[in-house]
Amino acid sequence: MDLLNTTTKIQEINDPEITQRGIRLLVKRDDLIHPQISGNKWRKLKYNLLEAQRLGHKTLLTFGGAYSNHIYATAAVGKLFGLRTIGIIRGEEHLPLNSTLAFAKEAGMQLHYMDRSTYRQKQQPEVIQTLQKEFGPFYLVPEGGSNALAVKGCSEILEEIDREFDYICCPCGTGGTLAGVIAGLKGEKKALGFAVLKGAHFLTDEVKHLLLAYQATPYSNWDIHLDYHFGGYAKSKPELEAFIQKFTRQHHIPLEFVYSGKMFFGIYDLIQKGYFARGTTLLAVHTGGLRTEQE
Ligand SMILES: *Cc1c(COP(=O)(O)O)cnc(C)c1O
């Protein structure tokens, strides 16, 4: 199978708000990896796909909410690589389908709704056995796509960076991407995550857990900022909208409010608060998130 090319360009942001403070900001444009598959979703799926293939599986099954980028990306990847995909969606069906699920269905994903209490038990063997009885054998990709193989895929971001930097930043949903970035740094420099969920204190443990699952080195050169969620997952505020509009207009880099907008807002806010010393270079990973047919 032809894997997607991930060596995206690195672009410098020339903005007096940043340069006046002696800071340089570089952006790795992983949003350009694919029009429908978020850059980091591809990285997280890549080694899972290869593993599924190695094991002879023809079906991928995964879990997600009705607005999940991971469901969307898995459906697109399934179509691209000729694999059957099954999406187990939290909660009840709502018709008409929203754009995420409509896309997934159009791409050939079989959608199956699971009530919230069973969904919470989705890792339990009994629940998985029931799914196997219903759908036959499948390769299971966890919710959000974050597992040890996802960490491996995201660690490759670091291999593609040929510029000097002090901090590397990424948005955090489940923390899989951040765990990969930390693994790729191998203890050098510093990684900063920006949580997009409200009250995401669990993320620190989750990232440690994922690092252990991948390679067991408990690096400590990283931090997660929890205060840039703007009310919670996929929530926004006029202040964030205004920032996104201004940034997109000035730098011609599209941002959305779920992930990249919150991270860049956080980066600008920390710069303005003097969090980084003069002479610091930041590298932000633009993980993607904008899709061509989004409403
Ligand atoms: C899913 C997603 C994230 C979050 O990645 P995690 O590995 O779950 O932390 C960040 N950015 C975009 C664009 C995403 O789709």
PDB file of N, CA and C and ligand atoms in Angstrom, residues 38-41 44 69-70 144 146 154 170-178 196 203 233 256 259-260 286-290, ligand 1:
ATOM      1  N   SER A  38      -6.835  14.317   8.910  1.00  0.00           N
ATOM      2  CA  SER A  38      -6.011  15.207   9.739  1.00  0.00           C
ATOM      3  C   SER A  38      -4.611  14.639   9.807  1.00  0.00           C
ATOM      4  N   GLY A  39      -3.613  15.514   9.728  1.00  0.00           N
ATOM      5  CA  GLY A  39      -2.231  15.057   9.712  1.00  0.00           C
ATOM      6  C   GLY A  39      -1.926  14.075  10.823  1.00  0.00           C
ATOM      7  N   ASN A  40      -2.334  14.425  12.040  1.00  0.00           N
ATOM      8  CA  ASN A  40      -1.954  13.544  13.149  1.00  0.00           C
ATOM      9  C   ASN A  40      -2.778  12.261  13.153  1.00  0.00           C
ATOM     10  N   LYS A  41      -3.981  12.309  12.575  1.00  0.00           N
ATOM     11  CA  LYS A  41      -4.787  11.083  12.509  1.00  0.00           C
ATOM     12  C   LYS A  41      -4.126  10.079  11.559  1.00  0.00           C
ATOM     13  N   LYS A  44      -1.222   8.542  13.400  1.00  0.00           N
ATOM     14  CA  LYS A  44      -1.658   7.582  14.418  1.00  0.00           C
ATOM     15  C   LYS A  44      -2.154   6.279  13.793  1.00  0.00           C
ATOM     16  N   ASN A  69     -13.013  13.522  14.653  1.00  0.00           N
ATOM     17  CA  ASN A  69     -12.106  13.568  13.503  1.00  0.00           C
ATOM     18  C   ASN A  69     -11.495  12.195  13.251  1.00  0.00           C
ATOM     19  N   HIS A  70     -11.376  11.418  14.319  1.00  0.00           N
ATOM     20  CA  HIS A  70     -10.778  10.084  14.191  1.00  0.00           C
ATOM     21  C   HIS A  70     -11.701   9.142  13.403  1.00  0.00           C
ATOM     22  N   GLY A 144     -10.154   7.605  19.445  1.00  0.00           N
ATOM     23  CA  GLY A 144      -9.143   8.647  19.238  1.00  0.00           C
ATOM     24  C   GLY A 144      -7.883   8.120  18.568  1.00  0.00           C
ATOM     25  N   SER A 146      -5.421   6.427  19.763  1.00  0.00           N
ATOM     26  CA  SER A 146      -4.168   6.517  20.521  1.00  0.00           C
ATOM     27  C   SER A 146      -3.795   5.200  21.187  1.00  0.00           C
ATOM     28  N   CYS A 154       3.523   9.117  15.528  1.00  0.00           N
ATOM     29  CA  CYS A 154       3.685  10.557  15.806  1.00  0.00           C
ATOM     30  C   CYS A 154       5.130  10.913  16.141  1.00  0.00           C
ATOM     31  N   CYS A 170       1.932  21.132  20.469  1.00  0.00           N
ATOM     32  CA  CYS A 170       0.830  20.510  19.722  1.00  0.00           C
ATOM     33  C   CYS A 170      -0.450  20.560  20.544  1.00  0.00           C
ATOM     34  N   PRO A 171      -1.610  20.536  19.878  1.00  0.00           N
ATOM     35  CA  PRO A 171      -2.866  20.457  20.629  1.00  0.00           C
ATOM     36  C   PRO A 171      -3.056  19.041  21.175  1.00  0.00           C
ATOM     37  N   CYS A 172      -3.828  18.907  22.265  1.00  0.00           N
ATOM     38  CA  CYS A 172      -4.056  17.588  22.879  1.00  0.00           C
ATOM     39  C   CYS A 172      -5.542  17.284  23.001  1.00  0.00           C
ATOM     40  N   GLY A 173      -5.932  16.158  22.437  1.00  0.00           N
ATOM     41  CA  GLY A 173      -7.262  15.608  22.693  1.00  0.00           C
ATOM     42  C   GLY A 173      -7.091  14.438  23.642  1.00  0.00           C
ATOM     43  N   THR A 174      -6.633  13.301  23.106  1.00  0.00           N
ATOM     44  CA  THR A 174      -6.352  12.139  23.950  1.00  0.00           C
ATOM     45  C   THR A 174      -4.901  12.126  24.448  1.00  0.00           C
ATOM     46  N   GLY A 175      -4.035  12.925  23.830  1.00  0.00           N
ATOM     47  CA  GLY A 175      -2.631  12.977  24.247  1.00  0.00           C
ATOM     48  C   GLY A 175      -1.706  12.068  23.456  1.00  0.00           C
ATOM     49  N   GLY A 176      -2.243  11.337  22.492  1.00  0.00           N
ATOM     50  CA  GLY A 176      -1.418  10.419  21.704  1.00  0.00           C
ATOM     51  C   GLY A 176      -0.356  11.144  20.876  1.00  0.00           C
ATOM     52  N   THR A 177      -0.757  12.260  20.298  1.00  0.00           N
ATOM     53  CA  THR A 177       0.186  13.023  19.479  1.00  0.00           C
ATOM     54  C   THR A 177       1.306  13.584  20.352  1.00  0.00           C
ATOM     55  N   LEU A 178       0.927  14.158  21.493  1.00  0.00           N
ATOM     56  CA  LEU A 178       1.945  14.697  22.400  1.00  0.00           C
ATOM     57  C   LEU A 178       2.891  13.583  22.860  1.00  0.00           C
ATOM     58  N   VAL A 196      -7.552  20.675  24.643  1.00  0.00           N
ATOM     59  CA  VAL A 196      -8.754  21.258  24.043  1.00  0.00           C
ATOM     60  C   VAL A 196     -10.023  20.850  24.813  1.00  0.00           C
ATOM     61  N   LEU A 203      -4.966  14.021  31.424  1.00  0.00           N
ATOM     62  CA  LEU A 203      -4.049  13.920  30.280  1.00  0.00           C
ATOM     63  C   LEU A 203      -2.624  13.569  30.680  1.00  0.00           C
ATOM     64  N   TYR A 233     -14.529  20.837  24.719  1.00  0.00           N
ATOM     65  CA  TYR A 233     -14.302  20.284  23.390  1.00  0.00           C
ATOM     66  C   TYR A 233     -15.278  20.904  22.371  1.00  0.00           C
ATOM     67  N   GLU A 256      -8.721  26.082  12.696  1.00  0.00           N
ATOM     68  CA  GLU A 256     -10.105  25.828  13.118  1.00  0.00           C
ATOM     69  C   GLU A 256     -10.146  25.959  14.635  1.00  0.00           C
ATOM     70  N   TYR A 259      -8.981  22.496  17.465  1.00  0.00           N
ATOM     71  CA  TYR A 259      -7.618  22.133  17.872  1.00  0.00           C
ATOM     72  C   TYR A 259      -6.598  23.256  17.611  1.00  0.00           C
ATOM     73  N   SER A 260      -6.316  23.494  16.317  1.00  0.00           N
ATOM     74  CA  SER A 260      -5.200  24.391  15.996  1.00  0.00           C
ATOM     75  C   SER A 260      -5.430  25.812  16.509  1.00  0.00           C
ATOM     76  N   HIS A 286       1.077  22.017  13.291  1.00  0.00           N
ATOM     77  CA  HIS A 286      -0.308  22.235  12.849  1.00  0.00           C
ATOM     78  C   HIS A 286      -0.852  20.868  12.455  1.00  0.00           C
ATOM     79  N   THR A 287      -1.657  20.286  13.354  1.00  0.00           N
ATOM     80  CA  THR A 287      -2.082  18.899  13.182  1.00  0.00           C
ATOM     81  C   THR A 287      -3.180  18.732  12.134  1.00  0.00           C
ATOM     82  N   GLY A 288      -3.727  19.835  11.633  1.00  0.00           N
ATOM     83  CA  GLY A 288      -4.787  19.740  10.623  1.00  0.00           C
ATOM     84  C   GLY A 288      -6.144  20.021  11.216  1.00  0.00           C
ATOM     85  N   GLY A 289      -7.159  19.346  10.733  1.00  0.00           N
ATOM     86  CA  GLY A 289      -8.488  19.494  11.319  1.00  0.00           C
ATOM     87  C   GLY A 289      -9.484  20.167  10.403  1.00  0.00           C
ATOM     88  N   LEU A 290      -8.997  20.897   9.390  1.00  0.00           N
ATOM     89  CA  LEU A 290      -9.938  21.499   8.439  1.00  0.00           C
ATOM     90  C   LEU A 290     -10.176  20.495   7.342  1.00  0.00           C
TER      91      LEU A 290
HETATM   92  C1  LIG B   1      -7.526  14.414  16.957  1.00  0.00           C
HETATM   93  C2  LIG B   1      -6.783  15.664  16.720  1.00  0.00           C
HETATM   94  C3  LIG B   1      -5.891  16.183  17.678  1.00  0.00           C
HETATM   95  C4  LIG B   1      -5.681  15.533  19.013  1.00  0.00           C
HETATM   96  O1  LIG B   1      -4.772  14.489  18.957  1.00  0.00           O
HETATM   97  P1  LIG B   1      -4.560  13.523  20.223  1.00  0.00           P
HETATM   98  O2  LIG B   1      -3.530  12.581  19.757  1.00  0.00           O
HETATM   99  O3  LIG B   1      -5.885  12.841  20.452  1.00  0.00           O
HETATM  100  O4  LIG B   1      -4.185  14.331  21.374  1.00  0.00           O
HETATM  101  C5  LIG B   1      -5.215  17.340  17.366  1.00  0.00           C
HETATM  102  N1  LIG B   1      -5.407  17.976  16.196  1.00  0.00           N
HETATM  103  C6  LIG B   1      -6.270  17.529  15.262  1.00  0.00           C
HETATM  104  C7  LIG B   1      -6.448  18.302  14.018  1.00  0.00           C
HETATM  105  C8  LIG B   1      -6.982  16.361  15.485  1.00  0.00           C
HETATM  106  O5  LIG B   1      -7.846  15.918  14.559  1.00  0.00           O
END
